Tab-separated table of C-alpha atoms in Angstrom:
chain	number	residue	atom	x	y	z
A	1	UNK	CA	7.674	-34.333	-105.112
A	2	UNK	CA	8.798	-37.296	-107.037
A	3	UNK	CA	8.251	-35.414	-110.302
A	4	UNK	CA	10.559	-32.617	-109.007
A	5	UNK	CA	13.213	-35.197	-108.084
A	6	UNK	CA	12.976	-36.776	-111.585
A	7	UNK	CA	13.265	-33.524	-113.490
A	8	UNK	CA	15.811	-31.959	-111.144
A	9	UNK	CA	18.095	-34.993	-111.335
A	10	UNK	CA	17.820	-35.276	-115.101
A	11	UNK	CA	18.557	-31.638	-115.824
A	12	UNK	CA	21.412	-31.633	-113.228
A	13	UNK	CA	23.069	-34.541	-115.052
A	14	UNK	CA	22.695	-32.777	-118.403
A	15	UNK	CA	23.933	-29.520	-116.911
A	16	UNK	CA	27.184	-30.969	-115.707
A	17	UNK	CA	27.821	-32.432	-119.161
A	18	UNK	CA	26.894	-36.040	-118.796
A	19	UNK	CA	25.952	-37.767	-122.005
A	20	UNK	CA	22.227	-38.281	-122.190
A	21	UNK	CA	22.360	-42.028	-121.748
A	22	UNK	CA	24.464	-41.701	-118.570
A	23	UNK	CA	22.276	-38.878	-117.342
A	24	UNK	CA	19.257	-41.196	-117.595
A	25	UNK	CA	21.134	-43.937	-115.709
A	26	UNK	CA	22.102	-41.363	-113.035
A	27	UNK	CA	18.427	-40.306	-112.835
A	28	UNK	CA	17.364	-43.872	-112.410
A	29	UNK	CA	19.839	-44.439	-109.505
A	30	UNK	CA	18.589	-41.300	-107.726
A	31	UNK	CA	14.943	-42.259	-108.224
A	32	UNK	CA	15.470	-45.767	-106.944
A	33	UNK	CA	17.358	-44.388	-103.924
A	34	UNK	CA	14.546	-41.915	-103.213
A	35	UNK	CA	11.918	-44.709	-103.481
A	36	UNK	CA	13.988	-47.026	-101.224
A	37	UNK	CA	14.378	-49.776	-103.834
A	38	UNK	CA	17.885	-49.226	-104.996
A	39	UNK	CA	19.393	-52.385	-106.576
A	40	UNK	CA	22.093	-52.319	-109.277
A	41	UNK	CA	20.794	-55.631	-110.581
A	42	UNK	CA	17.458	-54.137	-111.483
A	43	UNK	CA	19.128	-51.455	-113.630
A	44	UNK	CA	21.169	-54.047	-115.579
A	45	UNK	CA	18.147	-56.334	-115.984
A	46	UNK	CA	15.907	-53.493	-117.278
A	47	UNK	CA	18.638	-52.321	-119.670
A	48	UNK	CA	19.045	-55.783	-121.141
A	49	UNK	CA	15.328	-56.486	-121.386
A	50	UNK	CA	14.746	-53.009	-122.808
A	51	UNK	CA	17.132	-53.550	-125.666
A	52	UNK	CA	16.075	-57.228	-126.153
A	53	UNK	CA	13.121	-56.333	-128.321
A	54	UNK	CA	12.552	-57.746	-131.811
A	55	UNK	CA	11.080	-54.482	-133.049
A	56	UNK	CA	14.327	-52.638	-132.266
A	57	UNK	CA	16.158	-54.789	-134.864
A	58	UNK	CA	14.685	-52.436	-137.438
A	59	UNK	CA	16.997	-49.641	-136.263
A	60	UNK	CA	20.407	-51.187	-137.271
A	61	UNK	CA	19.032	-52.377	-140.606
A	62	UNK	CA	17.545	-49.013	-141.575
A	63	UNK	CA	20.755	-47.243	-140.511
A	64	UNK	CA	22.641	-49.783	-142.609
A	65	UNK	CA	20.247	-49.203	-145.544
A	66	UNK	CA	21.013	-45.491	-145.312
A	67	UNK	CA	24.739	-46.006	-145.349
A	68	UNK	CA	24.495	-48.408	-148.266
A	69	UNK	CA	22.208	-45.996	-150.171
A	70	UNK	CA	24.742	-43.156	-149.907
A	71	UNK	CA	27.752	-45.301	-150.648
A	72	UNK	CA	26.073	-47.131	-153.517
A	73	UNK	CA	25.121	-44.170	-155.521
A	74	UNK	CA	21.340	-44.238	-154.958
A	75	UNK	CA	21.248	-40.725	-153.384
A	76	UNK	CA	22.979	-38.929	-156.221
A	77	UNK	CA	20.741	-40.583	-158.845
A	78	UNK	CA	17.688	-39.421	-156.986
A	79	UNK	CA	19.030	-35.884	-156.988
A	80	UNK	CA	19.867	-36.143	-160.732
A	81	UNK	CA	16.272	-37.291	-161.500
A	82	UNK	CA	14.826	-34.358	-159.551
A	83	UNK	CA	17.109	-31.938	-161.378
A	84	UNK	CA	15.865	-33.274	-164.691
A	85	UNK	CA	12.278	-32.632	-163.591
A	86	UNK	CA	12.341	-29.193	-161.931
A	87	UNK	CA	15.891	-27.835	-162.305
A	88	UNK	CA	14.805	-25.468	-165.057
A	89	UNK	CA	12.375	-23.561	-162.820
A	90	UNK	CA	13.290	-20.360	-161.099
A	91	UNK	CA	14.882	-21.424	-157.824
A	92	UNK	CA	14.867	-24.943	-159.335
A	93	UNK	CA	17.672	-26.407	-157.225
A	94	UNK	CA	15.700	-25.644	-154.091
A	95	UNK	CA	12.788	-27.651	-155.377
A	96	UNK	CA	15.203	-30.397	-156.249
A	97	UNK	CA	16.323	-30.452	-152.650
A	98	UNK	CA	12.785	-30.839	-151.380
A	99	UNK	CA	11.920	-33.579	-153.870
A	100	UNK	CA	15.125	-35.392	-153.109
A	101	UNK	CA	14.474	-35.092	-149.432
A	102	UNK	CA	11.047	-36.691	-149.691
A	103	UNK	CA	12.385	-39.596	-151.778
A	104	UNK	CA	15.440	-40.159	-149.545
A	105	UNK	CA	13.178	-39.918	-146.424
A	106	UNK	CA	11.357	-42.968	-147.685
A	107	UNK	CA	14.559	-44.874	-147.878
A	108	UNK	CA	16.576	-44.258	-144.671
A	109	UNK	CA	14.498	-42.553	-141.950
A	110	UNK	CA	17.496	-40.650	-140.573
A	111	UNK	CA	17.346	-36.812	-140.491
A	112	UNK	CA	21.073	-36.346	-139.925
A	113	UNK	CA	22.064	-38.796	-142.698
A	114	UNK	CA	19.616	-37.336	-145.272
A	115	UNK	CA	20.635	-33.769	-144.479
A	116	UNK	CA	24.291	-34.590	-144.855
A	117	UNK	CA	23.742	-36.325	-148.195
A	118	UNK	CA	21.624	-33.461	-149.522
A	119	UNK	CA	24.107	-30.826	-148.431
A	120	UNK	CA	27.128	-32.682	-149.788
A	121	UNK	CA	25.535	-33.080	-153.242
A	122	UNK	CA	23.561	-29.837	-153.711
A	123	UNK	CA	25.334	-27.154	-151.747
A	124	UNK	CA	28.317	-27.008	-154.197
A	125	UNK	CA	25.865	-26.875	-157.112
A	126	UNK	CA	23.801	-24.070	-155.516
A	127	UNK	CA	26.878	-22.106	-154.550
A	128	UNK	CA	28.300	-22.257	-158.109
A	129	UNK	CA	24.848	-21.254	-159.473
A	130	UNK	CA	24.790	-18.094	-157.295
A	131	UNK	CA	22.207	-19.140	-154.644
A	132	UNK	CA	22.428	-17.626	-151.121
A	133	UNK	CA	24.423	-20.406	-149.439
A	134	UNK	CA	23.202	-19.977	-145.794
A	135	UNK	CA	19.591	-19.969	-146.976
A	136	UNK	CA	20.344	-23.024	-149.148
A	137	UNK	CA	21.892	-24.799	-146.210
A	138	UNK	CA	18.856	-23.953	-144.093
A	139	UNK	CA	16.634	-25.600	-146.769
A	140	UNK	CA	18.771	-28.733	-146.646
A	141	UNK	CA	18.363	-28.917	-142.875
A	142	UNK	CA	14.603	-28.339	-143.040
A	143	UNK	CA	14.259	-30.963	-145.794
A	144	UNK	CA	16.269	-33.444	-143.792
A	145	UNK	CA	13.903	-33.397	-140.847
A	146	UNK	CA	11.154	-34.796	-143.056
A	147	UNK	CA	13.007	-38.179	-142.861
A	148	UNK	CA	11.691	-39.148	-139.388
A	149	UNK	CA	8.087	-38.410	-140.385
A	150	UNK	CA	7.825	-40.128	-143.786
A	151	UNK	CA	8.132	-43.950	-143.330
A	152	UNK	CA	10.311	-45.838	-142.771
A	153	UNK	CA	11.120	-43.827	-139.651
A	154	UNK	CA	13.567	-44.723	-136.893
A	155	UNK	CA	11.843	-42.163	-134.677
A	156	UNK	CA	8.433	-43.903	-135.093
A	157	UNK	CA	10.072	-47.223	-134.198
A	158	UNK	CA	11.532	-45.772	-130.954
A	159	UNK	CA	8.183	-44.079	-130.134
A	160	UNK	CA	6.242	-47.294	-130.832
A	161	UNK	CA	8.502	-49.256	-128.536
A	162	UNK	CA	8.564	-46.632	-125.760
A	163	UNK	CA	4.819	-45.852	-125.881
A	164	UNK	CA	3.495	-49.293	-126.979
A	165	UNK	CA	1.842	-47.936	-130.138
A	166	UNK	CA	1.551	-49.800	-133.437
A	167	UNK	CA	4.577	-48.989	-135.587
A	168	UNK	CA	2.704	-49.976	-138.757
A	169	UNK	CA	0.052	-47.447	-138.014
A	170	UNK	CA	2.561	-44.773	-137.212
A	171	UNK	CA	4.245	-45.475	-140.524
A	172	UNK	CA	1.013	-45.225	-142.514
A	173	UNK	CA	-0.084	-42.120	-140.610
A	174	UNK	CA	3.206	-40.241	-141.223
A	175	UNK	CA	2.776	-40.118	-145.044
A	176	UNK	CA	0.300	-37.202	-145.288
A	177	UNK	CA	1.994	-35.036	-142.601
A	178	UNK	CA	5.439	-35.635	-144.226
A	179	UNK	CA	4.120	-34.541	-147.647
A	180	UNK	CA	2.565	-31.473	-146.031
A	181	UNK	CA	5.926	-30.553	-144.542
A	182	UNK	CA	7.411	-30.860	-148.000
A	183	UNK	CA	4.731	-28.679	-149.534
A	184	UNK	CA	5.308	-26.049	-146.848
A	185	UNK	CA	8.989	-25.990	-147.771
A	186	UNK	CA	8.153	-25.543	-151.429
A	187	UNK	CA	5.925	-22.594	-150.582
A	188	UNK	CA	8.513	-20.995	-148.322
A	189	UNK	CA	11.270	-21.482	-150.858
A	190	UNK	CA	9.126	-19.936	-153.663
A	191	UNK	CA	8.823	-16.861	-151.486
A	192	UNK	CA	12.398	-16.457	-150.206
A	193	UNK	CA	14.208	-17.564	-153.418
A	194	UNK	CA	12.878	-14.483	-155.236
A	195	UNK	CA	15.731	-12.567	-153.613
A	196	UNK	CA	18.320	-14.648	-155.484
A	197	UNK	CA	19.075	-13.473	-158.937
A	198	UNK	CA	19.919	-16.852	-160.268
A	199	UNK	CA	19.578	-18.157	-163.859
A	200	UNK	CA	17.745	-21.455	-163.912
A	201	UNK	CA	19.310	-24.518	-165.359
A	202	UNK	CA	18.620	-25.413	-169.015
A	203	UNK	CA	15.352	-27.316	-169.509
A	204	UNK	CA	16.109	-30.952	-170.172
A	205	UNK	CA	14.460	-32.736	-173.058
A	206	UNK	CA	11.937	-35.534	-172.641
A	207	UNK	CA	14.618	-38.025	-173.637
A	208	UNK	CA	17.044	-36.735	-170.971
A	209	UNK	CA	14.360	-36.921	-168.307
A	210	UNK	CA	13.527	-40.428	-169.300
A	211	UNK	CA	17.144	-41.418	-169.104
A	212	UNK	CA	17.454	-39.867	-165.666
A	213	UNK	CA	14.334	-41.715	-164.564
A	214	UNK	CA	15.812	-44.974	-165.815
A	215	UNK	CA	19.067	-44.371	-164.038
A	216	UNK	CA	17.213	-43.595	-160.784
A	217	UNK	CA	14.529	-46.375	-161.248
A	218	UNK	CA	16.182	-48.810	-158.915
A	219	UNK	CA	16.356	-46.175	-156.201
A	220	UNK	CA	12.765	-44.973	-156.797
A	221	UNK	CA	11.397	-48.506	-156.629
A	222	UNK	CA	12.767	-49.066	-153.122
A	223	UNK	CA	10.182	-46.954	-151.160
A	224	UNK	CA	7.362	-48.642	-153.154
A	225	UNK	CA	8.624	-52.053	-152.103
A	226	UNK	CA	8.991	-51.073	-148.494
A	227	UNK	CA	5.727	-49.146	-147.975
A	228	UNK	CA	3.746	-51.517	-150.165
A	229	UNK	CA	5.023	-54.559	-148.310
A	230	UNK	CA	4.074	-53.014	-144.980
A	231	UNK	CA	0.702	-51.792	-146.134
A	232	UNK	CA	-0.403	-55.153	-147.616
A	233	UNK	CA	1.078	-57.251	-144.776
A	234	UNK	CA	3.877	-58.913	-146.794
A	235	UNK	CA	6.400	-58.055	-144.006
A	236	UNK	CA	6.504	-56.214	-140.747
A	237	UNK	CA	8.406	-52.906	-140.243
A	238	UNK	CA	11.353	-54.860	-138.792
A	239	UNK	CA	11.376	-57.244	-141.743
A	240	UNK	CA	11.099	-54.210	-144.044
A	241	UNK	CA	14.290	-52.830	-142.660
A	242	UNK	CA	16.054	-56.069	-143.613
A	243	UNK	CA	14.591	-55.906	-147.086
A	244	UNK	CA	15.718	-52.307	-147.476
A	245	UNK	CA	19.260	-53.107	-146.428
A	246	UNK	CA	19.518	-56.199	-148.696
A	247	UNK	CA	17.987	-54.224	-151.609
A	248	UNK	CA	20.434	-51.306	-151.163
A	249	UNK	CA	23.348	-53.705	-150.957
A	250	UNK	CA	22.245	-55.538	-154.095
A	251	UNK	CA	21.735	-52.337	-156.124
A	252	UNK	CA	25.025	-50.720	-154.981
A	253	UNK	CA	27.048	-53.863	-155.721
A	254	UNK	CA	25.573	-55.321	-158.813
A	255	UNK	CA	23.370	-52.669	-160.526
A	256	UNK	CA	25.103	-49.308	-160.093
A	257	UNK	CA	28.402	-50.947	-159.201
A	258	UNK	CA	29.552	-47.941	-157.221
A	259	UNK	CA	29.737	-49.992	-153.980
A	260	UNK	CA	32.876	-52.127	-153.869
A	261	UNK	CA	33.605	-55.165	-151.643
A	262	UNK	CA	36.384	-53.285	-149.860
A	263	UNK	CA	33.959	-50.420	-149.007
A	264	UNK	CA	31.643	-52.773	-147.043
A	265	UNK	CA	33.810	-52.819	-143.926
A	266	UNK	CA	33.567	-49.074	-143.502
A	267	UNK	CA	29.887	-48.993	-144.335
A	268	UNK	CA	29.011	-51.727	-141.780
A	269	UNK	CA	31.302	-50.152	-139.166
A	270	UNK	CA	29.611	-46.815	-139.438
A	271	UNK	CA	26.129	-48.461	-139.178
A	272	UNK	CA	27.326	-50.459	-136.171
A	273	UNK	CA	28.629	-47.381	-134.350
A	274	UNK	CA	25.376	-45.479	-134.898
A	275	UNK	CA	23.386	-48.498	-133.775
A	276	UNK	CA	25.399	-48.866	-130.613
A	277	UNK	CA	24.816	-45.232	-129.705
A	278	UNK	CA	21.076	-45.444	-130.376
A	279	UNK	CA	20.420	-48.774	-128.681
A	280	UNK	CA	22.519	-47.842	-125.603
A	281	UNK	CA	20.423	-44.733	-125.295
A	282	UNK	CA	17.198	-46.716	-125.656
A	283	UNK	CA	18.138	-49.274	-123.060
A	284	UNK	CA	19.110	-46.579	-120.530
A	285	UNK	CA	15.872	-44.673	-121.238
A	286	UNK	CA	13.706	-47.713	-120.735
A	287	UNK	CA	15.151	-48.086	-117.177
A	288	UNK	CA	14.002	-44.621	-116.401
A	289	UNK	CA	10.671	-45.349	-118.170
A	290	UNK	CA	10.123	-48.334	-115.888
A	291	UNK	CA	10.799	-46.212	-112.748
A	292	UNK	CA	8.562	-43.452	-114.069
A	293	UNK	CA	5.689	-45.945	-114.144
A	294	UNK	CA	6.712	-47.388	-110.754
A	295	UNK	CA	6.758	-43.929	-109.191
A	296	UNK	CA	3.328	-43.072	-110.709
A	297	UNK	CA	4.726	-39.837	-112.177
A	298	UNK	CA	2.188	-39.846	-115.057
A	299	UNK	CA	-0.618	-39.549	-112.472
A	300	UNK	CA	1.022	-36.482	-110.992
A	301	UNK	CA	1.386	-34.958	-114.446
A	302	UNK	CA	-2.224	-35.775	-115.256
A	303	UNK	CA	-3.371	-33.878	-112.165
A	304	UNK	CA	-1.099	-30.930	-113.168
A	305	UNK	CA	-2.614	-30.780	-116.667
A	306	UNK	CA	-6.200	-31.525	-115.549
A	307	UNK	CA	-7.385	-27.931	-116.268
A	308	UNK	CA	-6.739	-28.512	-120.030
A	309	UNK	CA	-7.465	-32.191	-120.388
A	310	UNK	CA	-11.092	-31.494	-121.262
A	311	UNK	CA	-9.954	-29.573	-124.373
A	312	UNK	CA	-7.804	-31.985	-126.500
A	313	UNK	CA	-6.585	-29.151	-128.874
A	314	UNK	CA	-5.532	-26.928	-126.049
A	315	UNK	CA	-3.766	-29.893	-124.346
A	316	UNK	CA	-1.961	-30.639	-127.636
A	317	UNK	CA	-0.851	-27.024	-127.981
A	318	UNK	CA	0.520	-27.124	-124.376
A	319	UNK	CA	2.412	-30.362	-125.071
A	320	UNK	CA	3.774	-29.125	-128.375
A	321	UNK	CA	5.072	-25.957	-126.652
A	322	UNK	CA	6.699	-28.183	-123.989
A	323	UNK	CA	8.315	-30.348	-126.709
A	324	UNK	CA	9.597	-27.378	-128.654
A	325	UNK	CA	11.290	-26.040	-125.477
A	326	UNK	CA	12.766	-29.429	-124.637
A	327	UNK	CA	13.839	-29.955	-128.273
A	328	UNK	CA	16.117	-26.855	-127.954
A	329	UNK	CA	18.314	-28.776	-125.516
A	330	UNK	CA	17.650	-32.517	-126.234
A	331	UNK	CA	18.027	-34.640	-129.364
A	332	UNK	CA	15.161	-36.460	-131.020
A	333	UNK	CA	15.610	-39.938	-129.478
A	334	UNK	CA	16.099	-38.812	-125.887
A	335	UNK	CA	13.038	-36.575	-126.002
A	336	UNK	CA	10.906	-39.504	-127.213
A	337	UNK	CA	12.237	-41.946	-124.728
A	338	UNK	CA	11.982	-39.642	-121.728
A	339	UNK	CA	8.647	-37.905	-122.362
A	340	UNK	CA	6.500	-40.439	-124.240
A	341	UNK	CA	5.995	-42.724	-121.244
A	342	UNK	CA	5.100	-39.678	-119.120
A	343	UNK	CA	2.651	-38.203	-121.595
A	344	UNK	CA	0.877	-41.301	-122.927
A	345	UNK	CA	-1.399	-41.668	-119.808
A	346	UNK	CA	-2.346	-37.920	-120.101
A	347	UNK	CA	-3.236	-38.450	-123.731
A	348	UNK	CA	-5.356	-41.545	-122.841
A	349	UNK	CA	-7.162	-39.480	-120.220
A	350	UNK	CA	-7.938	-36.853	-122.781
A	351	UNK	CA	-9.234	-39.392	-125.343
A	352	UNK	CA	-6.677	-38.477	-128.008
A	353	UNK	CA	-5.763	-41.074	-130.595
A	354	UNK	CA	-2.296	-42.411	-129.622
A	355	UNK	CA	-1.233	-42.799	-133.216
A	356	UNK	CA	-2.187	-39.185	-134.025
A	357	UNK	CA	-0.362	-38.042	-130.863
A	358	UNK	CA	2.703	-40.078	-131.892
A	359	UNK	CA	2.856	-38.376	-135.255
A	360	UNK	CA	2.504	-34.909	-133.752
A	361	UNK	CA	4.991	-35.811	-131.068
A	362	UNK	CA	7.665	-36.934	-133.605
A	363	UNK	CA	6.994	-33.966	-135.915
A	364	UNK	CA	7.528	-31.568	-133.068
A	365	UNK	CA	10.734	-33.314	-132.017
A	366	UNK	CA	11.904	-33.077	-135.642
A	367	UNK	CA	11.382	-29.339	-135.604
A	368	UNK	CA	13.502	-29.307	-132.416
A	369	UNK	CA	16.381	-30.570	-134.610
A	370	UNK	CA	16.326	-27.143	-136.267
A	371	UNK	CA	16.428	-25.050	-133.091
A	372	UNK	CA	19.663	-23.910	-131.409
A	373	UNK	CA	21.595	-24.322	-129.211
A	374	UNK	CA	21.677	-28.198	-129.805
A	375	UNK	CA	20.062	-28.365	-133.302
A	376	UNK	CA	21.754	-31.603	-134.374
A	377	UNK	CA	20.750	-31.285	-138.053
A	378	UNK	CA	21.891	-27.667	-138.102
A	379	UNK	CA	25.326	-28.720	-136.902
A	380	UNK	CA	25.501	-31.519	-139.479
A	381	UNK	CA	24.608	-29.187	-142.369
A	382	UNK	CA	26.880	-26.482	-141.053
A	383	UNK	CA	29.785	-28.909	-141.039
A	384	UNK	CA	29.088	-30.485	-144.454
A	385	UNK	CA	28.309	-27.179	-146.231
A	386	UNK	CA	31.171	-25.306	-144.351
A	387	UNK	CA	28.890	-22.480	-143.399
A	388	UNK	CA	29.070	-20.936	-139.876
A	389	UNK	CA	26.260	-22.252	-137.626
A	390	UNK	CA	24.951	-18.741	-136.909
A	391	UNK	CA	24.354	-18.193	-140.657
A	392	UNK	CA	22.578	-21.550	-141.032
A	393	UNK	CA	20.327	-20.593	-138.097
A	394	UNK	CA	19.339	-17.409	-139.912
A	395	UNK	CA	18.912	-19.334	-143.178
A	396	UNK	CA	16.698	-21.991	-141.769
A	397	UNK	CA	14.268	-19.524	-139.987
A	398	UNK	CA	11.673	-19.112	-142.818
A	399	UNK	CA	11.547	-22.926	-143.270
A	400	UNK	CA	11.253	-23.399	-139.524
A	401	UNK	CA	8.245	-21.050	-139.513
A	402	UNK	CA	6.716	-23.065	-142.409
A	403	UNK	CA	7.137	-26.341	-140.510
A	404	UNK	CA	5.584	-24.887	-137.380
A	405	UNK	CA	2.563	-23.691	-139.400
A	406	UNK	CA	2.027	-27.254	-140.651
A	407	UNK	CA	2.208	-28.483	-137.021
A	408	UNK	CA	-0.469	-25.969	-135.929
A	409	UNK	CA	-2.599	-26.827	-138.881
A	410	UNK	CA	-2.586	-30.541	-137.856
A	411	UNK	CA	-3.390	-29.665	-134.244
A	412	UNK	CA	-6.385	-27.517	-135.232
A	413	UNK	CA	-7.575	-30.003	-137.825
A	414	UNK	CA	-6.571	-33.502	-136.631
A	415	UNK	CA	-8.847	-35.020	-139.294
A	416	UNK	CA	-6.043	-34.254	-141.846
A	417	UNK	CA	-4.200	-37.184	-140.174
A	418	UNK	CA	-6.875	-39.397	-138.762
A	419	UNK	CA	-9.143	-39.599	-141.848
A	420	UNK	CA	-6.376	-40.787	-144.323
A	421	UNK	CA	-5.016	-43.068	-141.574
A	422	UNK	CA	-8.426	-44.739	-141.194
A	423	UNK	CA	-8.596	-45.241	-145.010
A	424	UNK	CA	-5.048	-46.753	-145.138
A	425	UNK	CA	-5.908	-49.067	-142.277
């Protein structure tokens, strides 16, 4: 019964148009009243203690690093380097988008920010070259959702805090799945781009490629510093976020000199606004998470899923289907914060590696960013590229299928994730 109260209250709040954070607080109030323990002081205490976590400091600094990266010229140099390498191939600008998406994913960890940057830089180039614009916009959106999978990832930080899983292990485990998502996009683009009768860009000489690499070197070194520092224990993921922000600030101000002192106010303000939204959502969700544990809802869900607990792969397929459905109406962070505390005990009962589950969980939620009606990344790309949302939905469909195929592959063969993770550990 308590599970029905929880779900009914949550969906009722969302149905009447409450913002997700306020819907979660409303859900917490109803649950506390139902359990006979209503006390406003508990809500405020849990919200403060939930946000008062050292690990969550990584979120504002990674968001700031992403803002500095875009304002300081790192993003466009990454794109220029990718153009010099593969721009001459048939459908070359699509391959440029995927390469740039992977490199930018290792810098910011934000799907919306990466998608917006890619669309702003590449869509005008692809439009003038004669590419099918809605399909190109769909590729930008699908490339952007790689960002929360390849470290550093804000989604992994949120999952690690909500589910009490090692963030370092999640970071290391996300490398292979993220690269597989990129390869799937390359394959899908190779198939669908045949319909475009587009002349490739001129092949650049070795000297021009070398010059593009030199111009992008400072940007390309950044992920090596971040991932290498985490892997070899030089700094924690939270400290890595600070390193990324300071590095992006230094490069933008003193190396590329595209970031001016008067620009810093707007950059810091944008990062602060996004941080406020994310952390308020996290603190509200952690109140509900505490009540979920107090009400023993995970035990009810475990009993409900008991017929499939004995088969981990079947259980994962059921959970992925659930997450895909939820992802159609909820954003990435709320889905993680609401469902991870509920599902983790079920995963433990089935004997599934929590790090592997976290990676699959986040990947599935990322795919949800590409599904209407919410589809946050779709809306971002639609706005930046000035393409109607319906056309972007059609354009992204082949790449969405490719990402789902990668997800199914990792469910059927979990060793693809667990074996490299064991080696990296």
